[in-house]
């Protein structure tokens, strides 16, 4: 945990699940408002609570940077489903990325979770990310985040809005980042027409935010530090 923080008191209003209506809105409204929310990952090994610090918005069929730009496929079907569900994809045959589906059902859009602060369950996250030099790096980047939380395709389509505390994934009210602390810029690793959109959002000055990397020609990667095609 960073600075010894542990804010997981179950009677705290910050632990109220976000309603589906929060996600049933345009993705550019949802994405910056996800900063500071709590993502809860529960498994047989234990529970990790992650405070979101960096996200990217993808506007589906209207966005050349999105998996859904060319329409519905078996891979991206979850993006076209109801809001408030997970979209998980496997990249370069090496790691997973976790995304939250937004907007009306049938109109694909989603938010890629790029980074966060582990506020509960750091020991479990460290066991999954033994190469992390410090706790701020446990979920610093989408591949690291997914690895620390043990995210795989079995979570694709998972409902994030349930009240059952044993659910594998939930998103809670958390501690929303104040608007004046929200920054935006180009999305990491997105090229072509999609590179012009400033749809990456992060909490200013937070040490868990990943470094920006411009688009590079696609090649097989060999490190969790690398980014690939987006939502």
Coordinates of N, CA and C in Angstrom, one line a residue, residues 13-202:
X13 N -19.5 5.4 3.1 CA -20.3 5.6 1.9 C -19.5 5.4 0.6
X14 N -18.1 5.5 0.7 CA -17.3 5.3 -0.5 C -17.4 3.9 -1.0
X15 N -18.0 3.0 -0.2 CA -18.1 1.6 -0.6 C -19.5 1.3 -1.1
X16 N -20.2 2.3 -1.5 CA -21.5 2.0 -2.2 C -21.3 1.7 -3.7
X17 N -21.9 0.6 -4.2 CA -21.7 0.3 -5.6 C -22.2 1.4 -6.5
X18 N -21.5 1.7 -7.6 CA -22.0 2.6 -8.6 C -23.2 2.0 -9.3
X19 N -24.3 2.8 -9.5 CA -25.4 2.2 -10.2 C -25.2 2.1 -11.7
X20 N -26.0 1.2 -12.4 CA -25.8 1.1 -13.8 C -26.0 2.4 -14.6
X21 N -26.8 3.2 -14.0 CA -27.1 4.5 -14.7 C -25.8 5.3 -14.8
X22 N -24.8 5.1 -13.9 CA -23.6 5.8 -14.0 C -22.9 5.5 -15.4
X23 N -22.9 4.2 -15.8 CA -22.3 3.7 -17.0 C -23.1 3.9 -18.2
X24 N -24.4 4.1 -18.0 CA -25.4 4.3 -19.2 C -25.4 5.7 -19.6
X25 N -24.2 6.2 -20.0 CA -24.0 7.6 -20.4 C -22.9 7.6 -21.5
X26 N -22.8 8.7 -22.2 CA -21.7 8.8 -23.2 C -20.3 8.5 -22.5
X27 N -19.5 7.8 -23.2 CA -18.2 7.4 -22.7 C -17.3 8.5 -22.3
X28 N -17.4 9.7 -23.0 CA -16.6 10.8 -22.6 C -17.0 11.5 -21.3
X29 N -18.2 11.2 -20.9 CA -18.7 11.7 -19.6 C -18.3 10.7 -18.5
X30 N -18.4 9.4 -18.8 CA -18.1 8.4 -17.8 C -16.6 8.4 -17.5
X31 N -15.7 8.4 -18.5 CA -14.3 8.1 -18.3 C -13.6 9.0 -17.3
X32 N -13.7 10.4 -17.4 CA -13.0 11.2 -16.3 C -13.6 11.0 -15.0
X33 N -14.9 10.7 -14.9 CA -15.6 10.5 -13.6 C -15.3 9.2 -12.9
X34 N -14.6 8.3 -13.6 CA -14.1 7.1 -13.0 C -12.9 7.2 -12.2
X35 N -12.2 8.3 -12.4 CA -11.0 8.6 -11.6 C -11.3 8.7 -10.1
X36 N -10.6 7.9 -9.3 CA -10.9 7.9 -7.8 C -11.9 6.9 -7.4
X37 N -12.5 6.2 -8.3 CA -13.5 5.2 -7.9 C -12.7 3.9 -7.5
X38 N -13.4 3.1 -6.8 CA -12.8 1.9 -6.3 C -13.2 0.7 -7.2
X39 N -12.2 0.0 -7.7 CA -12.5 -1.3 -8.4 C -12.1 -2.4 -7.4
X40 N -13.1 -3.3 -7.2 CA -12.9 -4.4 -6.2 C -12.8 -5.7 -7.0
X41 N -11.7 -6.4 -6.8 CA -11.5 -7.7 -7.4 C -11.5 -8.8 -6.3
X42 N -12.4 -9.7 -6.3 CA -12.6 -10.7 -5.3 C -12.4 -12.1 -5.9
X43 N -11.5 -12.9 -5.3 CA -11.2 -14.2 -5.8 C -11.0 -15.1 -4.6
X44 N -10.8 -16.4 -4.9 CA -10.5 -17.4 -3.9 C -9.3 -17.0 -3.1
X45 N -8.4 -16.3 -3.7 CA -7.1 -15.9 -3.0 C -7.3 -14.7 -2.1
X46 N -8.3 -13.9 -2.3 CA -8.5 -12.8 -1.4 C -9.1 -11.6 -2.2
X47 N -9.1 -10.4 -1.6 CA -9.7 -9.2 -2.2 C -8.7 -8.1 -2.4
X48 N -8.7 -7.5 -3.5 CA -7.9 -6.3 -3.8 C -8.8 -5.1 -4.1
X49 N -8.6 -4.0 -3.5 CA -9.3 -2.8 -3.8 C -8.3 -1.8 -4.5
X50 N -8.7 -1.4 -5.7 CA -7.9 -0.5 -6.5 C -8.5 0.9 -6.7
X51 N -7.9 1.9 -6.3 CA -8.4 3.3 -6.6 C -7.9 3.7 -8.0
X52 N -8.8 3.9 -8.9 CA -8.5 4.2 -10.3 C -7.8 5.6 -10.5
X53 N -6.7 5.6 -11.2 CA -6.0 6.9 -11.4 C -5.7 7.3 -12.8
X54 N -6.0 6.3 -13.7 CA -5.8 6.6 -15.1 C -6.7 5.7 -16.0
X55 N -7.3 6.3 -17.0 CA -8.2 5.6 -17.9 C -8.2 6.2 -19.3
X56 N -8.7 5.4 -20.2 CA -8.8 5.9 -21.6 C -10.2 5.6 -22.1
X57 N -10.8 6.5 -22.9 CA -12.1 6.4 -23.4 C -12.0 5.9 -24.9
X58 N -12.9 5.0 -25.3 CA -13.0 4.5 -26.7 C -14.4 4.5 -27.1
X59 N -14.7 5.2 -28.2 CA -16.1 5.5 -28.6 C -16.6 4.6 -29.7
X60 N -16.2 3.3 -29.7 CA -16.8 2.3 -30.5 C -16.7 2.6 -32.0
X61 N -17.8 2.5 -32.7 CA -17.9 2.6 -34.1 C -17.6 4.0 -34.7
X62 N -17.5 5.0 -33.8 CA -17.2 6.3 -34.2 C -15.7 6.6 -33.9
X63 N -14.9 5.6 -33.5 CA -13.6 5.9 -33.0 C -12.6 4.9 -33.7
X64 N -11.7 5.4 -34.6 CA -10.8 4.6 -35.3 C -9.8 3.8 -34.4
X65 N -9.7 4.3 -33.2 CA -8.8 3.6 -32.2 C -9.5 2.5 -31.5
X66 N -10.7 2.2 -31.7 CA -11.5 1.3 -30.9 C -11.6 -0.1 -31.6
X67 N -11.6 -1.2 -30.9 CA -11.9 -2.5 -31.4 C -13.2 -2.6 -32.1
X68 N -14.2 -1.7 -31.8 CA -15.5 -1.8 -32.3 C -15.7 -0.9 -33.6
X69 N -14.6 -0.3 -34.0 CA -14.7 0.6 -35.1 C -15.3 0.0 -36.4
X70 N -15.0 -1.2 -36.6 CA -15.6 -1.9 -37.8 C -16.8 -2.8 -37.5
X71 N -17.4 -2.6 -36.3 CA -18.6 -3.3 -36.0 C -18.4 -4.5 -35.1
X72 N -19.5 -5.2 -35.0 CA -19.6 -6.3 -34.0 C -18.8 -7.5 -34.5
X73 N -18.0 -8.1 -33.6 CA -17.4 -9.4 -33.8 C -17.5 -10.3 -32.6
X74 N -17.1 -11.5 -32.7 CA -17.2 -12.4 -31.5 C -16.3 -11.8 -30.4
X75 N -15.1 -11.3 -30.8 CA -14.2 -10.8 -29.8 C -14.7 -9.6 -29.0
X76 N -15.4 -8.6 -29.7 CA -15.8 -7.4 -29.1 C -17.3 -7.4 -28.7
X77 N -17.9 -8.5 -28.7 CA -19.4 -8.6 -28.4 C -19.8 -8.0 -27.1
X78 N -18.9 -8.1 -26.1 CA -19.3 -7.5 -24.8 C -19.4 -6.0 -24.8
X79 N -18.7 -5.4 -25.7 CA -18.8 -3.9 -25.9 C -20.2 -3.5 -26.3
X80 N -20.9 -4.3 -27.0 CA -22.2 -4.0 -27.5 C -23.3 -4.4 -26.6
X81 N -22.9 -5.0 -25.5 CA -23.9 -5.4 -24.5 C -24.3 -4.3 -23.5
X82 N -25.0 -4.6 -22.5 CA -25.5 -3.6 -21.5 C -24.3 -2.9 -20.8
X83 N -24.5 -1.7 -20.4 CA -23.5 -0.9 -19.7 C -23.3 -1.5 -18.3
X84 N -22.1 -1.2 -17.8 CA -21.8 -1.6 -16.4 C -21.3 -3.1 -16.4
X85 N -20.7 -3.5 -17.5 CA -20.1 -4.9 -17.6 C -18.7 -4.8 -18.0
X86 N -17.9 -5.8 -17.8 CA -16.5 -5.9 -18.2 C -16.3 -6.3 -19.6
X87 N -15.4 -5.7 -20.3 CA -14.9 -6.2 -21.6 C -13.4 -6.5 -21.4
X88 N -13.0 -7.8 -21.5 CA -11.6 -8.3 -21.3 C -11.1 -8.8 -22.6
X89 N -10.0 -8.4 -23.0 CA -9.4 -8.9 -24.2 C -7.9 -9.3 -24.0
X90 N -7.5 -10.3 -24.8 CA -6.1 -10.8 -24.7 C -5.3 -10.2 -25.8
X91 N -4.1 -9.7 -25.5 CA -3.3 -9.0 -26.5 C -1.9 -9.6 -26.7
X92 N -1.6 -9.8 -28.0 CA -0.3 -10.3 -28.4 C 0.0 -11.7 -27.8
X93 N -1.1 -12.4 -27.4 CA -1.0 -13.7 -26.8 C -0.2 -13.8 -25.5
X94 N -0.2 -12.6 -24.8 CA 0.7 -12.5 -23.6 C -0.1 -12.0 -22.4
X95 N -1.0 -11.0 -22.5 CA -1.6 -10.5 -21.3 C -3.0 -9.9 -21.6
X96 N -3.7 -9.6 -20.6 CA -5.1 -9.1 -20.7 C -5.2 -7.6 -20.4
X97 N -6.3 -7.0 -20.9 CA -6.7 -5.7 -20.5 C -8.1 -5.7 -20.1
X98 N -8.4 -4.8 -19.1 CA -9.8 -4.8 -18.5 C -10.4 -3.4 -18.9
X99 N -11.6 -3.5 -19.3 CA -12.4 -2.3 -19.8 C -13.8 -2.4 -19.2
X100 N -14.4 -1.2 -19.1 CA -15.7 -1.1 -18.6 C -16.6 -0.6 -19.7
X101 N -17.7 -1.3 -19.9 CA -18.6 -1.0 -21.0 C -19.5 0.2 -20.6
X102 N -19.7 1.1 -21.5 CA -20.5 2.3 -21.3 C -21.5 2.6 -22.4
X103 N -22.5 3.4 -22.1 CA -23.4 3.8 -23.1 C -24.5 2.8 -23.3
X104 N -25.4 3.1 -24.2 CA -26.6 2.3 -24.4 C -26.3 1.0 -25.0
X105 N -27.0 -0.1 -24.7 CA -26.8 -1.4 -25.2 C -27.0 -1.3 -26.7
X106 N -26.0 -2.0 -27.4 CA -26.1 -2.0 -28.9 C -25.2 -0.9 -29.5
X107 N -24.7 0.0 -28.7 CA -23.8 1.0 -29.2 C -22.5 0.9 -28.4
X108 N -21.5 0.3 -29.0 CA -20.3 -0.1 -28.3 C -19.5 1.2 -27.9
X109 N -19.1 1.2 -26.7 CA -18.1 2.1 -26.2 C -17.6 1.6 -24.8
X110 N -16.4 2.0 -24.5 CA -15.8 1.5 -23.2 C -14.7 2.3 -22.7
X111 N -14.3 2.0 -21.5 CA -13.2 2.7 -20.8 C -12.1 1.7 -20.5
X112 N -10.9 1.9 -21.0 CA -9.8 1.0 -20.6 C -9.2 1.5 -19.3
X113 N -9.1 0.6 -18.4 CA -8.5 0.9 -17.1 C -7.0 0.8 -17.2
X114 N -6.3 1.9 -17.1 CA -4.8 2.0 -17.4 C -4.0 1.9 -16.1
X115 N -4.5 2.4 -15.0 CA -3.6 2.4 -13.8 C -4.5 2.7 -12.5
X116 N -3.9 2.3 -11.4 CA -4.6 2.5 -10.1 C -3.7 2.3 -8.9
X117 N -4.1 2.7 -7.8 CA -3.4 2.6 -6.5 C -4.1 1.4 -5.7
X118 N -3.3 0.5 -5.4 CA -3.8 -0.6 -4.6 C -3.9 -0.1 -3.1
X119 N -5.1 -0.1 -2.6 CA -5.3 0.4 -1.2 C -5.7 -0.7 -0.3
X120 N -6.0 -1.8 -0.8 CA -6.2 -3.0 0.0 C -5.8 -4.2 -0.8
X121 N -5.1 -5.1 -0.1 CA -4.6 -6.4 -0.8 C -3.3 -6.2 -1.5
X122 N -2.4 -5.3 -1.0 CA -1.1 -5.1 -1.7 C -0.3 -6.3 -1.6
X123 N -0.3 -7.1 -0.6 CA 0.4 -8.3 -0.5 C 0.1 -9.3 -1.6
X124 N -1.2 -9.5 -1.8 CA -1.6 -10.4 -2.9 C -1.2 -9.8 -4.3
X125 N -1.3 -8.5 -4.5 CA -0.9 -7.9 -5.7 C 0.6 -8.1 -5.9
X126 N 1.4 -8.0 -4.9 CA 2.9 -8.1 -5.0 C 3.2 -9.6 -5.3
X127 N 2.4 -10.6 -4.8 CA 2.7 -11.9 -5.2 C 2.5 -12.2 -6.6
X128 N 1.5 -11.5 -7.2 CA 1.3 -11.6 -8.7 C 2.2 -10.8 -9.5
X129 N 2.8 -9.7 -8.9 CA 3.6 -8.8 -9.6 C 5.0 -8.7 -8.9
X130 N 5.7 -9.8 -8.8 CA 6.9 -9.8 -8.0 C 8.0 -8.9 -8.5
X131 N 8.0 -8.5 -9.8 CA 9.0 -7.6 -10.4 C 8.8 -6.2 -10.1
X132 N 7.6 -5.8 -9.5 CA 7.4 -4.4 -9.1 C 8.4 -3.9 -8.1
X133 N 9.0 -2.8 -8.4 CA 10.1 -2.3 -7.5 C 9.5 -1.6 -6.3
X134 N 8.2 -1.1 -6.4 CA 7.5 -0.4 -5.3 C 6.0 -0.6 -5.6
X135 N 5.3 -0.3 -4.5 CA 3.8 -0.5 -4.6 C 3.2 0.4 -5.6
X136 N 3.7 1.6 -5.9 CA 3.2 2.4 -6.9 C 3.2 1.8 -8.3
X137 N 4.0 0.8 -8.5 CA 4.1 0.2 -9.8 C 3.3 -1.1 -9.9
X138 N 2.6 -1.5 -8.9 CA 1.8 -2.7 -8.9 C 0.8 -2.7 -10.0
X139 N 0.1 -1.6 -10.3 CA -0.9 -1.5 -11.3 C -0.7 -0.3 -12.2
X140 N 0.5 -0.1 -12.5 CA 0.9 1.1 -13.3 C 1.0 0.7 -14.8
X141 N -0.1 0.8 -15.5 CA -0.2 0.3 -16.9 C -1.3 -0.8 -17.0
X142 N -2.0 -0.9 -18.1 CA -3.1 -1.8 -18.2 C -2.7 -3.3 -18.0
X143 N -1.6 -3.7 -18.5 CA -1.2 -5.1 -18.4 C -0.8 -5.4 -16.9
X144 N -0.1 -4.5 -16.3 CA 0.2 -4.7 -14.9 C -1.0 -4.7 -14.0
X145 N -2.0 -3.8 -14.3 CA -3.2 -3.8 -13.6 C -4.0 -5.1 -13.7
X146 N -4.1 -5.6 -14.9 CA -4.8 -6.9 -15.1 C -4.0 -8.0 -14.4
X147 N -2.7 -8.0 -14.4 CA -1.9 -9.1 -13.8 C -2.1 -9.0 -12.3
X148 N -2.0 -7.8 -11.7 CA -2.1 -7.7 -10.2 C -3.5 -8.1 -9.7
X149 N -4.5 -7.9 -10.6 CA -5.9 -8.3 -10.2 C -6.3 -9.7 -10.7
X150 N -5.4 -10.4 -11.3 CA -5.7 -11.7 -11.9 C -6.9 -11.7 -12.8
X151 N -6.8 -10.8 -13.8 CA -7.9 -10.6 -14.7 C -7.6 -11.5 -15.9
X152 N -8.6 -12.3 -16.4 CA -8.5 -13.1 -17.6 C -9.8 -13.1 -18.3
X153 N -9.9 -13.9 -19.4 CA -11.1 -13.9 -20.2 C -12.3 -14.4 -19.5
X154 N -12.1 -15.2 -18.4 CA -13.2 -15.7 -17.6 C -14.1 -14.5 -17.1
X155 N -13.5 -13.3 -17.0 CA -14.2 -12.2 -16.4 C -14.9 -11.4 -17.5
X156 N -14.7 -11.7 -18.8 CA -15.4 -11.0 -19.8 C -16.9 -11.1 -19.7
X157 N -17.5 -9.9 -19.7 CA -19.0 -9.9 -19.6 C -19.5 -9.8 -18.2
X158 N -18.6 -9.8 -17.2 CA -19.0 -9.8 -15.8 C -19.7 -8.5 -15.4
X159 N -20.8 -8.6 -14.7 CA -21.6 -7.4 -14.2 C -20.8 -6.7 -13.1
X160 N -20.6 -5.4 -13.3 CA -19.8 -4.7 -12.3 C -20.7 -3.9 -11.3
X161 N -22.0 -4.0 -11.4 CA -22.9 -3.2 -10.6 C -23.6 -3.9 -9.5
X162 N -23.2 -5.2 -9.2 CA -23.9 -5.9 -8.2 C -23.6 -5.5 -6.8
X163 N -24.5 -5.9 -5.9 CA -24.3 -5.5 -4.5 C -23.7 -6.7 -3.7
X164 N -23.6 -7.8 -4.3 CA -23.0 -9.0 -3.6 C -21.5 -8.8 -3.5
X165 N -21.0 -8.8 -2.2 CA -19.6 -8.5 -2.0 C -18.7 -9.7 -2.4
X166 N -19.3 -10.8 -2.8 CA -18.5 -12.0 -3.2 C -18.3 -11.9 -4.8
X167 N -19.0 -11.0 -5.4 CA -18.8 -10.9 -6.9 C -17.4 -10.7 -7.3
X168 N -17.0 -11.2 -8.4 CA -15.5 -11.1 -8.8 C -15.1 -9.7 -9.1
X169 N -16.0 -8.9 -9.6 CA -15.6 -7.5 -10.0 C -16.8 -6.6 -9.6
X170 N -16.4 -5.5 -8.9 CA -17.4 -4.4 -8.7 C -16.7 -3.1 -8.7
X171 N -17.5 -2.0 -9.0 CA -17.0 -0.6 -9.0 C -17.8 0.1 -8.0
X172 N -17.1 0.7 -7.0 CA -17.7 1.5 -5.9 C -17.5 3.0 -6.0
X173 N -18.2 3.7 -5.2 CA -18.2 5.2 -5.3 C -16.8 5.7 -5.1
X174 N -16.1 5.2 -4.1 CA -14.7 5.6 -3.9 C -14.5 7.0 -3.5
X175 N -13.5 7.6 -4.0 CA -13.1 9.0 -3.7 C -12.9 9.8 -5.0
X176 N -13.9 10.2 -5.6 CA -13.8 10.8 -7.0 C -12.7 12.0 -7.0
X177 N -11.9 12.0 -8.0 CA -10.9 13.0 -8.1 C -11.6 14.3 -8.5
X178 N -11.2 15.4 -7.9 CA -11.8 16.7 -8.2 C -11.5 17.1 -9.6
X179 N -12.5 17.8 -10.2 CA -12.3 18.1 -11.6 C -11.0 18.9 -11.9
X180 N -10.6 19.8 -11.0 CA -9.4 20.6 -11.2 C -8.2 19.7 -11.2
X181 N -8.3 18.5 -10.7 CA -7.1 17.6 -10.6 C -7.1 16.6 -11.8
X182 N -8.1 16.7 -12.6 CA -8.2 15.7 -13.8 C -7.4 16.3 -15.0
X183 N -6.5 15.5 -15.6 CA -5.8 16.0 -16.7 C -6.2 15.1 -17.9
X184 N -6.0 15.5 -19.1 CA -6.3 14.8 -20.3 C -5.3 15.0 -21.4
X185 N -5.1 14.0 -22.3 CA -4.2 14.0 -23.3 C -4.4 12.9 -24.3
X186 N -3.5 12.8 -25.3 CA -3.7 11.7 -26.3 C -3.6 10.3 -25.6
X187 N -4.3 9.4 -26.3 CA -4.2 8.0 -25.7 C -2.9 7.3 -26.1
X188 N -2.5 6.5 -25.2 CA -1.2 5.8 -25.3 C -1.2 4.8 -26.4
X189 N -0.2 4.9 -27.3 CA -0.1 3.8 -28.3 C -1.1 3.8 -29.4
X190 N -2.0 4.8 -29.5 CA -3.0 4.9 -30.6 C -2.5 5.7 -31.7
X191 N -2.5 5.2 -32.9 CA -2.0 5.9 -34.1 C -3.1 6.2 -35.0
X192 N -2.8 6.8 -36.2 CA -3.7 7.1 -37.2 C -4.7 8.1 -36.8
X193 N -5.9 8.0 -37.4 CA -6.9 9.1 -37.1 C -7.3 9.1 -35.6
X194 N -7.2 8.0 -34.9 CA -7.6 8.0 -33.5 C -6.6 8.7 -32.6
X195 N -5.4 9.0 -33.1 CA -4.4 9.6 -32.3 C -4.7 11.0 -31.9
X196 N -5.6 11.7 -32.5 CA -5.9 13.1 -32.3 C -6.7 13.4 -31.1
X197 N -7.4 12.3 -30.6 CA -8.4 12.5 -29.5 C -7.7 12.6 -28.1
X198 N -7.9 13.6 -27.3 CA -7.3 13.7 -26.0 C -8.2 12.9 -25.0
X199 N -8.3 11.6 -25.2 CA -9.3 10.8 -24.4 C -8.6 10.0 -23.4
X200 N -7.4 10.3 -23.0 CA -6.8 9.7 -21.9 C -6.9 10.6 -20.7
X201 N -7.3 10.1 -19.5 CA -7.6 11.0 -18.4 C -6.8 10.4 -17.2
X202 N -6.2 11.3 -16.4 CA -5.5 10.8 -15.2 C -5.5 11.8 -14.1

